[in-house]
């Protein structure tokens, strides 16, 4: 579905594509296999899509937003994750990710393509 959507977007003239992954490339997630497979596939196809669309001047990047407070976690999980976050001891906010995406789809990021960007408050490098 993602490939078909990107293909249709490119045909319509879209020049900036941002996919979303998770920290599957940072640490194993053995209890979440279906989720891992879907997110790893998006990260894995990013460079290939970027190469395919580059001749048309389009960029394709992938974002790993890390733990983001969208209201899904219970209070115990919220405290646990916040206590392990290296940067600011808090969950990411939706606006943290939105600001990165806004930059990636802007002309200022026109030289960035085929990348996975970990914007996760240090979650991937926690001890």
CSV table of N, CA, C and O in Angstrom, one decimal:
chain,number,residue,atom,x,y,z
A,1,UNK,N,0.8,-1.2,0.0
A,1,UNK,CA,0.0,0.0,0.0
A,1,UNK,C,0.9,1.3,0.0
A,1,UNK,O,0.6,2.2,-0.7
A,2,UNK,N,1.9,1.2,0.8
A,2,UNK,CA,2.8,2.4,0.8
A,2,UNK,C,3.5,2.7,-0.5
A,2,UNK,O,3.5,3.8,-1.0
A,3,UNK,N,3.9,1.6,-1.1
A,3,UNK,CA,4.6,1.8,-2.4
A,3,UNK,C,3.6,2.4,-3.5
A,3,UNK,O,3.9,3.3,-4.2
A,4,UNK,N,2.4,1.9,-3.5
A,4,UNK,CA,1.4,2.4,-4.4
A,4,UNK,C,1.0,3.8,-4.1
A,4,UNK,O,0.9,4.6,-5.0
A,5,UNK,N,1.0,4.2,-2.8
A,5,UNK,CA,0.7,5.6,-2.5
A,5,UNK,C,1.8,6.5,-2.9
A,5,UNK,O,1.6,7.6,-3.5
A,6,UNK,N,3.1,6.1,-2.7
A,6,UNK,CA,4.2,6.9,-3.1
A,6,UNK,C,4.2,7.0,-4.6
A,6,UNK,O,4.5,8.1,-5.2
A,7,UNK,N,3.9,5.9,-5.3
A,7,UNK,CA,3.9,5.9,-6.8
A,7,UNK,C,2.9,6.9,-7.3
A,7,UNK,O,3.1,7.7,-8.2
A,8,UNK,N,1.7,6.9,-6.7
A,8,UNK,CA,0.6,7.8,-7.1
A,8,UNK,C,1.0,9.3,-6.7
A,8,UNK,O,0.7,10.2,-7.5
A,9,UNK,N,1.6,9.5,-5.6
A,9,UNK,CA,2.0,10.8,-5.2
A,9,UNK,C,3.1,11.4,-6.2
A,9,UNK,O,3.0,12.5,-6.6
A,10,UNK,N,4.0,10.5,-6.6
A,10,UNK,CA,5.0,11.0,-7.5
A,10,UNK,C,4.4,11.3,-8.8
A,10,UNK,O,4.8,12.3,-9.5
A,11,UNK,N,3.5,10.5,-9.3
A,11,UNK,CA,2.8,10.7,-10.6
A,11,UNK,C,2.0,12.0,-10.5
A,11,UNK,O,1.9,12.7,-11.6
A,12,UNK,N,1.6,12.4,-9.4
A,12,UNK,CA,0.8,13.7,-9.2
A,12,UNK,C,1.7,14.9,-9.0
A,12,UNK,O,1.3,16.0,-8.8
A,13,UNK,N,3.0,14.6,-9.0
A,13,UNK,CA,4.0,15.7,-8.9
A,13,UNK,C,4.5,16.0,-7.5
A,13,UNK,O,5.2,17.0,-7.2
A,14,UNK,N,4.1,15.2,-6.5
A,14,UNK,CA,4.6,15.4,-5.1
A,14,UNK,C,6.2,15.3,-5.2
A,14,UNK,O,6.7,14.3,-5.7
A,15,UNK,N,6.9,16.2,-4.5
A,15,UNK,CA,8.3,16.2,-4.5
A,15,UNK,C,9.0,15.9,-3.2
A,15,UNK,O,10.2,15.9,-3.1
A,16,UNK,N,8.2,15.7,-2.2
A,16,UNK,CA,8.7,15.4,-0.8
A,16,UNK,C,7.9,14.3,-0.2
A,16,UNK,O,6.7,14.5,0.0
A,17,UNK,N,8.5,13.2,0.1
A,17,UNK,CA,7.8,12.1,0.7
A,17,UNK,C,8.5,11.8,2.1
A,17,UNK,O,9.7,11.7,2.1
A,18,UNK,N,7.7,11.6,3.1
A,18,UNK,CA,8.2,11.2,4.4
A,18,UNK,C,7.5,10.0,4.9
A,18,UNK,O,6.2,10.0,5.0
A,19,UNK,N,8.2,8.9,5.1
A,19,UNK,CA,7.7,7.7,5.7
A,19,UNK,C,8.0,7.6,7.2
A,19,UNK,O,8.9,8.4,7.7
A,20,UNK,N,7.3,6.8,7.9
A,20,UNK,CA,7.5,6.7,9.3
A,20,UNK,C,7.9,5.3,9.7
A,20,UNK,O,7.2,4.3,9.3
A,21,UNK,N,8.9,5.1,10.6
A,21,UNK,CA,9.3,3.9,11.1
A,21,UNK,C,9.3,3.9,12.6
A,21,UNK,O,8.7,4.8,13.2
A,22,UNK,N,10.1,3.0,13.2
A,22,UNK,CA,10.2,3.0,14.6
A,22,UNK,C,11.7,2.6,14.9
A,22,UNK,O,12.5,2.5,14.0
A,23,UNK,N,12.1,2.4,16.1
A,23,UNK,CA,13.4,2.1,16.5
A,23,UNK,C,13.9,0.7,16.2
A,23,UNK,O,14.8,0.2,16.8
A,24,UNK,N,13.2,0.0,15.3
A,24,UNK,CA,13.5,-1.4,15.0
A,24,UNK,C,15.0,-1.6,14.6
A,24,UNK,O,15.6,-2.7,14.8
A,25,UNK,N,15.6,-0.6,14.0
A,25,UNK,CA,17.0,-0.7,13.6
A,25,UNK,C,18.0,-0.4,14.8
A,25,UNK,O,19.2,-0.6,14.6
A,26,UNK,N,17.4,0.0,15.9
A,26,UNK,CA,18.3,0.3,17.1
A,26,UNK,C,18.4,-0.9,18.1
A,26,UNK,O,19.4,-1.1,18.6
A,27,UNK,N,17.2,-1.5,18.3
A,27,UNK,CA,17.2,-2.6,19.3
A,27,UNK,C,16.1,-3.6,18.8
A,27,UNK,O,15.1,-3.3,18.2
A,28,UNK,N,16.3,-4.9,19.2
A,28,UNK,CA,15.3,-5.9,18.9
A,28,UNK,C,14.0,-5.6,19.6
A,28,UNK,O,14.0,-5.0,20.7
A,29,UNK,N,12.9,-6.0,19.0
A,29,UNK,CA,11.6,-5.9,19.6
A,29,UNK,C,10.9,-7.3,19.4
A,29,UNK,O,9.9,-7.4,18.6
A,30,UNK,N,11.3,-8.3,20.1
A,30,UNK,CA,10.9,-9.7,19.9
A,30,UNK,C,9.4,-9.9,20.2
A,30,UNK,O,8.9,-10.9,19.7
A,31,UNK,N,8.8,-9.1,20.9
A,31,UNK,CA,7.4,-9.3,21.3
A,31,UNK,C,6.4,-8.6,20.3
A,31,UNK,O,5.2,-8.6,20.5
A,32,UNK,N,7.0,-7.9,19.3
A,32,UNK,CA,6.1,-7.1,18.4
A,32,UNK,C,6.4,-7.4,17.0
A,32,UNK,O,6.6,-6.5,16.1
A,33,UNK,N,6.5,-8.6,16.6
A,33,UNK,CA,7.0,-9.0,15.3
A,33,UNK,C,6.2,-8.4,14.1
A,33,UNK,O,6.8,-7.9,13.2
A,34,UNK,N,4.9,-8.5,14.1
A,34,UNK,CA,4.2,-7.9,12.9
A,34,UNK,C,4.5,-6.4,12.8
A,34,UNK,O,4.7,-5.9,11.7
A,35,UNK,N,4.5,-5.7,13.9
A,35,UNK,CA,4.8,-4.2,13.9
A,35,UNK,C,6.2,-4.0,13.4
A,35,UNK,O,6.5,-3.2,12.5
A,36,UNK,N,7.2,-4.8,13.8
A,36,UNK,CA,8.6,-4.7,13.4
A,36,UNK,C,8.7,-4.9,11.9
A,36,UNK,O,9.4,-4.2,11.2
A,37,UNK,N,8.1,-5.9,11.4
A,37,UNK,CA,8.2,-6.3,10.0
A,37,UNK,C,7.6,-5.1,9.1
A,37,UNK,O,8.3,-4.7,8.2
A,38,UNK,N,6.5,-4.5,9.5
A,38,UNK,CA,5.9,-3.4,8.7
A,38,UNK,C,6.8,-2.2,8.8
A,38,UNK,O,7.0,-1.5,7.8
A,39,UNK,N,7.3,-1.9,10.0
A,39,UNK,CA,8.2,-0.7,10.1
A,39,UNK,C,9.6,-0.9,9.5
A,39,UNK,O,10.1,0.1,8.8
A,40,UNK,N,10.1,-2.0,9.6
A,40,UNK,CA,11.4,-2.3,9.0
A,40,UNK,C,11.3,-2.3,7.4
A,40,UNK,O,12.2,-1.8,6.8
A,41,UNK,N,10.2,-2.7,6.9
A,41,UNK,CA,10.0,-2.6,5.5
A,41,UNK,C,10.0,-1.2,5.0
A,41,UNK,O,10.6,-0.9,3.9
A,42,UNK,N,9.3,-0.3,5.7
A,42,UNK,CA,9.3,1.1,5.3
A,42,UNK,C,10.7,1.7,5.3
A,42,UNK,O,11.1,2.4,4.4
A,43,UNK,N,11.4,1.4,6.4
A,43,UNK,CA,12.8,1.9,6.5
A,43,UNK,C,13.7,1.3,5.4
A,43,UNK,O,14.4,2.0,4.7
A,44,UNK,N,13.5,0.1,5.1
A,44,UNK,CA,14.3,-0.6,4.1
A,44,UNK,C,14.0,-0.1,2.7
A,44,UNK,O,15.0,-0.1,1.9
A,45,UNK,N,12.9,0.3,2.4
A,45,UNK,CA,12.5,0.7,1.0
A,45,UNK,C,12.8,2.2,0.8
A,45,UNK,O,12.8,2.7,-0.3
A,46,UNK,N,13.1,2.9,1.9
A,46,UNK,CA,13.4,4.4,1.7
A,46,UNK,C,14.5,4.7,0.7
A,46,UNK,O,14.3,5.6,-0.1
A,47,UNK,N,15.6,4.1,0.8
A,47,UNK,CA,16.7,4.4,-0.1
A,47,UNK,C,16.4,4.1,-1.5
A,47,UNK,O,16.7,4.8,-2.4
A,48,UNK,N,15.7,3.0,-1.7
A,48,UNK,CA,15.4,2.6,-3.1
A,48,UNK,C,14.3,3.5,-3.7
A,48,UNK,O,14.5,3.9,-4.8
A,49,UNK,N,13.3,3.9,-2.9
A,49,UNK,CA,12.4,4.9,-3.4
A,49,UNK,C,13.1,6.3,-3.7
A,49,UNK,O,12.8,6.9,-4.7
A,50,UNK,N,14.0,6.6,-2.8
A,50,UNK,CA,14.8,7.9,-3.0
A,50,UNK,C,15.5,7.9,-4.3
A,50,UNK,O,15.5,8.8,-5.1
A,51,UNK,N,16.2,6.7,-4.6
A,51,UNK,CA,17.0,6.6,-5.8
A,51,UNK,C,16.0,6.6,-7.0
A,51,UNK,O,16.4,7.2,-8.1
A,52,UNK,N,14.9,6.0,-6.9
A,52,UNK,CA,13.9,5.9,-8.0
A,52,UNK,C,13.3,7.3,-8.3
A,52,UNK,O,13.1,7.6,-9.5
A,53,UNK,N,13.1,8.1,-7.3
A,53,UNK,CA,12.4,9.4,-7.5
A,53,UNK,C,13.4,10.6,-7.7
A,53,UNK,O,13.0,11.7,-8.1
A,54,UNK,N,14.7,10.4,-7.4
A,54,UNK,CA,15.7,11.4,-7.5
A,54,UNK,C,15.7,12.1,-8.8
A,54,UNK,O,15.8,13.3,-8.9
A,55,UNK,N,15.7,11.3,-9.9
A,55,UNK,CA,15.8,12.0,-11.3
A,55,UNK,C,14.6,13.0,-11.5
A,55,UNK,O,14.8,13.9,-12.3
A,56,UNK,N,13.5,12.8,-10.8
A,56,UNK,CA,12.4,13.8,-10.9
A,56,UNK,C,12.5,14.9,-9.9
A,56,UNK,O,11.6,15.8,-9.8
A,57,UNK,N,13.6,14.9,-9.2
A,57,UNK,CA,13.8,16.0,-8.2
A,57,UNK,C,13.1,15.8,-6.9
A,57,UNK,O,13.0,16.7,-6.1
A,58,UNK,N,12.6,14.6,-6.7
A,58,UNK,CA,11.9,14.3,-5.4
A,58,UNK,C,12.8,13.7,-4.4
A,58,UNK,O,13.8,13.0,-4.7
A,59,UNK,N,12.4,13.9,-3.1
A,59,UNK,CA,13.2,13.3,-2.0
A,59,UNK,C,12.2,12.4,-1.2
A,59,UNK,O,11.0,12.6,-1.2
A,60,UNK,N,12.9,11.3,-0.7
A,60,UNK,CA,12.1,10.4,0.2
A,60,UNK,C,13.0,10.1,1.4
A,60,UNK,O,14.2,9.8,1.3
A,61,UNK,N,12.4,10.4,2.6
A,61,UNK,CA,13.1,10.1,3.8
A,61,UNK,C,12.1,9.4,4.8
A,61,UNK,O,10.9,9.3,4.5
A,62,UNK,N,12.7,8.9,5.8
A,62,UNK,CA,12.0,8.1,6.8
A,62,UNK,C,12.3,8.7,8.2
A,62,UNK,O,13.4,9.1,8.5
A,63,UNK,N,11.3,8.8,9.1
A,63,UNK,CA,11.4,9.4,10.4
A,63,UNK,C,11.1,8.3,11.4
A,63,UNK,O,10.0,7.7,11.3
A,64,UNK,N,11.9,8.2,12.4
A,64,UNK,CA,11.7,7.4,13.6
A,64,UNK,C,11.4,8.4,14.7
A,64,UNK,O,12.4,9.0,15.3
A,65,UNK,N,10.2,8.6,15.1
A,65,UNK,CA,9.9,9.6,16.2
A,65,UNK,C,10.1,9.2,17.6
A,65,UNK,O,10.0,10.0,18.5
A,66,UNK,N,10.4,7.9,17.8
A,66,UNK,CA,10.6,7.4,19.2
A,66,UNK,C,9.3,7.5,19.9
A,66,UNK,O,8.2,7.7,19.4
A,67,UNK,N,9.4,7.3,21.3
A,67,UNK,CA,8.2,7.3,22.1
A,67,UNK,C,7.5,8.7,22.0
A,67,UNK,O,8.1,9.7,22.4
A,68,UNK,N,6.3,8.7,21.5
A,68,UNK,CA,5.6,10.0,21.3
A,68,UNK,C,4.3,10.0,22.1
A,68,UNK,O,3.5,9.0,21.9
A,69,UNK,N,4.0,11.0,22.9
A,69,UNK,CA,2.8,11.0,23.7
A,69,UNK,C,1.6,11.4,22.9
A,69,UNK,O,1.4,12.6,22.6
A,70,UNK,N,0.9,10.4,22.4
A,70,UNK,CA,-0.3,10.6,21.7
A,70,UNK,C,-1.5,10.1,22.4
A,70,UNK,O,-2.6,10.0,21.9
A,71,UNK,N,-1.3,9.8,23.7
A,71,UNK,CA,-2.4,9.5,24.6
A,71,UNK,C,-2.7,8.0,24.7
A,71,UNK,O,-3.6,7.6,25.3
A,72,UNK,N,-1.8,7.2,24.1
A,72,UNK,CA,-2.1,5.7,24.1
A,72,UNK,C,-1.6,5.0,25.3
A,72,UNK,O,-2.1,3.9,25.6
A,73,UNK,N,-0.6,5.5,26.0
A,73,UNK,CA,0.0,4.8,27.1
A,73,UNK,C,-0.7,5.0,28.4
A,73,UNK,O,-1.2,6.1,28.7
A,74,UNK,N,-0.7,4.0,29.2
A,74,UNK,CA,-1.2,4.1,30.6
A,74,UNK,C,-0.2,4.9,31.4
A,74,UNK,O,1.0,5.1,31.0
A,75,UNK,N,-0.6,5.3,32.6
A,75,UNK,CA,0.3,6.1,33.4
A,75,UNK,C,1.5,5.4,33.8
A,75,UNK,O,2.6,6.0,33.9
A,76,UNK,N,1.5,4.1,34.1
A,76,UNK,CA,2.7,3.4,34.5
A,76,UNK,C,3.7,3.4,33.4
A,76,UNK,O,4.9,3.6,33.6
A,77,UNK,N,3.2,3.1,32.2
A,77,UNK,CA,4.1,3.1,31.0
A,77,UNK,C,4.7,4.5,30.8
A,77,UNK,O,5.9,4.7,30.5
A,78,UNK,N,3.8,5.5,30.9
A,78,UNK,CA,4.3,6.9,30.7
A,78,UNK,C,5.5,7.2,31.7
A,78,UNK,O,6.5,7.8,31.2
A,79,UNK,N,5.3,6.9,32.9
A,79,UNK,CA,6.4,7.1,33.9
A,79,UNK,C,7.6,6.3,33.6
A,79,UNK,O,8.7,6.9,33.7
A,80,UNK,N,7.5,5.1,33.3
A,80,UNK,CA,8.6,4.2,33.0
A,80,UNK,C,9.4,4.7,31.8
A,80,UNK,O,10.6,4.9,31.9
A,81,UNK,N,8.7,5.1,30.7
A,81,UNK,CA,9.4,5.5,29.5
A,81,UNK,C,10.1,6.9,29.8
A,81,UNK,O,11.2,7.1,29.5
A,82,UNK,N,9.4,7.8,30.4
A,82,UNK,CA,9.9,9.1,30.7
A,82,UNK,C,11.1,9.0,31.5
A,82,UNK,O,12.1,9.8,31.3
A,83,UNK,N,11.1,8.1,32.5
A,83,UNK,CA,12.3,7.9,33.4
A,83,UNK,C,13.5,7.4,32.7
A,83,UNK,O,14.6,7.5,33.2
A,84,UNK,N,13.3,6.8,31.5
A,84,UNK,CA,14.5,6.2,30.7
A,84,UNK,C,14.9,7.1,29.6
A,84,UNK,O,15.9,6.8,28.9
A,85,UNK,N,14.2,8.2,29.3
A,85,UNK,CA,14.5,9.1,28.2
A,85,UNK,C,15.8,9.9,28.6
A,85,UNK,O,15.8,10.6,29.6
A,86,UNK,N,16.8,9.8,27.7
A,86,UNK,CA,18.1,10.5,28.0
A,86,UNK,C,17.9,12.0,27.9
A,86,UNK,O,18.6,12.8,28.6
A,87,UNK,N,17.1,12.5,27.0
A,87,UNK,CA,17.0,14.0,26.8
A,87,UNK,C,15.7,14.5,27.4
A,87,UNK,O,14.6,14.1,27.0
A,88,UNK,N,15.8,15.3,28.5
A,88,UNK,CA,14.7,16.0,29.1
A,88,UNK,C,13.7,15.1,29.9
A,88,UNK,O,12.7,15.6,30.4
A,89,UNK,N,14.0,13.8,30.0
A,89,UNK,CA,13.2,12.9,30.8
A,89,UNK,C,11.7,13.1,30.5
A,89,UNK,O,10.9,13.2,31.4
A,90,UNK,N,11.4,13.1,29.2
A,90,UNK,CA,10.0,13.3,28.8
A,90,UNK,C,9.7,12.5,27.5
A,90,UNK,O,10.7,12.2,26.8
A,91,UNK,N,8.5,12.2,27.2
A,91,UNK,CA,8.1,11.6,26.0
A,91,UNK,C,8.2,12.7,24.9
A,91,UNK,O,8.1,13.9,25.2
A,92,UNK,N,8.3,12.3,23.7
A,92,UNK,CA,8.3,13.2,22.5
A,92,UNK,C,6.8,13.7,22.4
A,92,UNK,O,5.9,13.1,22.9
A,93,UNK,N,6.7,14.9,21.9
A,93,UNK,CA,5.4,15.5,21.7
A,93,UNK,C,5.1,15.5,20.2
A,93,UNK,O,6.1,15.5,19.4
A,94,UNK,N,3.9,15.4,19.8
A,94,UNK,CA,3.6,15.4,18.4
A,94,UNK,C,4.2,16.5,17.6
A,94,UNK,O,4.7,16.4,16.5
A,95,UNK,N,4.3,17.7,18.3
A,95,UNK,CA,4.9,18.8,17.6
A,95,UNK,C,6.4,18.7,17.3
A,95,UNK,O,7.0,19.3,16.4
A,96,UNK,N,7.1,17.8,18.2
A,96,UNK,CA,8.5,17.5,17.9
A,96,UNK,C,8.7,16.9,16.5
A,96,UNK,O,9.5,17.2,15.7
A,97,UNK,N,7.8,15.9,16.3
A,97,UNK,CA,7.8,15.2,15.0
A,97,UNK,C,7.3,16.1,13.9
A,97,UNK,O,7.9,16.2,12.8
A,98,UNK,N,6.3,16.9,14.1
A,98,UNK,CA,5.7,17.8,13.1
A,98,UNK,C,6.8,18.8,12.6
A,98,UNK,O,6.8,19.1,11.4
A,99,UNK,N,7.6,19.3,13.5
A,99,UNK,CA,8.6,20.3,13.1
A,99,UNK,C,9.6,19.7,12.2
A,99,UNK,O,10.1,20.3,11.2
A,100,UNK,N,10.0,18.4,12.5
A,100,UNK,CA,11.0,17.8,11.6
A,100,UNK,C,10.4,17.5,10.3
A,100,UNK,O,11.0,17.7,9.2
A,101,UNK,N,9.1,17.0,10.2
A,101,UNK,CA,8.5,16.7,9.0
A,101,UNK,C,8.3,18.0,8.2
A,101,UNK,O,8.5,18.1,7.0
A,102,UNK,N,7.9,19.1,8.8
A,102,UNK,CA,7.8,20.4,8.1
A,102,UNK,C,9.1,20.8,7.5
A,102,UNK,O,9.1,21.3,6.3
A,103,UNK,N,10.2,20.6,8.1
A,103,UNK,CA,11.5,20.9,7.5
A,103,UNK,C,11.8,19.9,6.4
A,103,UNK,O,12.2,20.4,5.3
A,104,UNK,N,11.5,18.6,6.5
A,104,UNK,CA,11.8,17.6,5.5
A,104,UNK,C,11.0,17.9,4.2
A,104,UNK,O,11.5,17.6,3.1
A,105,UNK,N,9.8,18.5,4.3
A,105,UNK,CA,9.0,18.7,3.1
A,105,UNK,C,9.3,20.1,2.6
A,105,UNK,O,8.7,20.5,1.6
A,106,UNK,N,10.2,20.9,3.2
A,106,UNK,CA,10.5,22.2,2.8
A,106,UNK,C,11.6,22.2,1.8
A,106,UNK,O,12.4,21.2,1.7
A,107,UNK,N,11.8,23.3,1.1
A,107,UNK,CA,12.9,23.4,0.2
A,107,UNK,C,14.2,23.4,0.9
A,107,UNK,O,15.2,23.0,0.3
A,108,UNK,N,14.3,23.8,2.2
A,108,UNK,CA,15.5,23.8,2.9
A,108,UNK,C,16.1,22.4,3.1
A,108,UNK,O,17.3,22.2,3.2
A,109,UNK,N,15.3,21.3,2.9
A,109,UNK,CA,15.7,20.0,3.1
A,109,UNK,C,15.9,19.3,1.7
A,109,UNK,O,16.0,18.1,1.6
A,110,UNK,N,15.9,20.1,0.6
A,110,UNK,CA,16.0,19.5,-0.7
A,110,UNK,C,17.2,18.7,-1.0
A,110,UNK,O,17.2,18.0,-2.0
A,111,UNK,N,18.2,18.7,-0.2
A,111,UNK,CA,19.5,18.0,-0.4
A,111,UNK,C,19.5,16.7,0.4
A,111,UNK,O,20.4,16.0,0.4
A,112,UNK,N,18.5,16.5,1.2
A,112,UNK,CA,18.4,15.3,2.1
A,112,UNK,C,17.4,14.3,1.5
A,112,UNK,O,16.3,14.6,1.3
A,113,UNK,N,18.0,13.1,1.2
A,113,UNK,CA,17.1,12.1,0.6
A,113,UNK,C,17.7,10.7,1.0
A,113,UNK,O,18.9,10.5,1.1
A,114,UNK,N,16.8,9.7,1.1
A,114,UNK,CA,17.2,8.3,1.3
A,114,UNK,C,17.6,8.1,2.8
A,114,UNK,O,18.2,7.0,3.1
A,115,UNK,N,17.3,9.0,3.7
A,115,UNK,CA,17.7,8.9,5.1
A,115,UNK,C,16.6,8.4,6.0
A,115,UNK,O,15.5,8.7,5.8
A,116,UNK,N,17.1,7.7,7.1
A,116,UNK,CA,16.2,7.5,8.2
A,116,UNK,C,16.7,8.4,9.3
A,116,UNK,O,17.9,8.4,9.7
A,117,UNK,N,15.9,9.3,9.8
A,117,UNK,CA,16.3,10.2,10.8
A,117,UNK,C,15.6,9.8,12.2
A,117,UNK,O,14.4,9.7,12.3
A,118,UNK,N,16.5,9.6,13.2
A,118,UNK,CA,16.0,9.3,14.5
A,118,UNK,C,15.8,10.6,15.3
A,118,UNK,O,16.8,11.2,15.7
A,119,UNK,N,14.6,10.9,15.4
A,119,UNK,CA,14.2,12.2,16.2
A,119,UNK,C,13.5,11.7,17.4
A,119,UNK,O,12.3,11.8,17.6
A,120,UNK,N,14.3,11.1,18.3
A,120,UNK,CA,13.7,10.3,19.4
A,120,UNK,C,14.1,10.7,20.8
A,120,UNK,O,14.0,9.9,21.8
A,121,UNK,N,14.7,11.9,20.9
A,121,UNK,CA,15.1,12.4,22.3
A,121,UNK,C,16.2,11.5,22.9
A,121,UNK,O,16.4,11.5,24.1
A,122,UNK,N,16.9,10.8,22.1
A,122,UNK,CA,18.0,9.9,22.6
A,122,UNK,C,17.5,8.5,23.0
A,122,UNK,O,18.3,7.7,23.5
A,123,UNK,N,16.3,8.2,22.7
A,123,UNK,CA,15.7,6.9,23.1
A,123,UNK,C,16.6,5.7,22.6
A,123,UNK,O,16.9,4.7,23.2
A,124,UNK,N,17.1,5.9,21.3
A,124,UNK,CA,17.9,4.8,20.7
A,124,UNK,C,19.3,4.7,21.2
A,124,UNK,O,19.9,3.7,21.0
A,125,UNK,N,19.7,5.7,22.0
A,125,UNK,CA,21.1,5.6,22.6
A,125,UNK,C,21.1,5.5,24.1
A,125,UNK,O,22.1,5.6,24.7
A,126,UNK,N,19.9,5.2,24.6
A,126,UNK,CA,19.8,5.1,26.1
A,126,UNK,C,20.7,3.9,26.6
A,126,UNK,O,20.8,3.0,25.9
A,127,UNK,N,21.2,4.1,27.8
A,127,UNK,CA,22.0,3.0,28.3
A,127,UNK,C,21.2,1.7,28.6
A,127,UNK,O,20.0,1.8,28.8
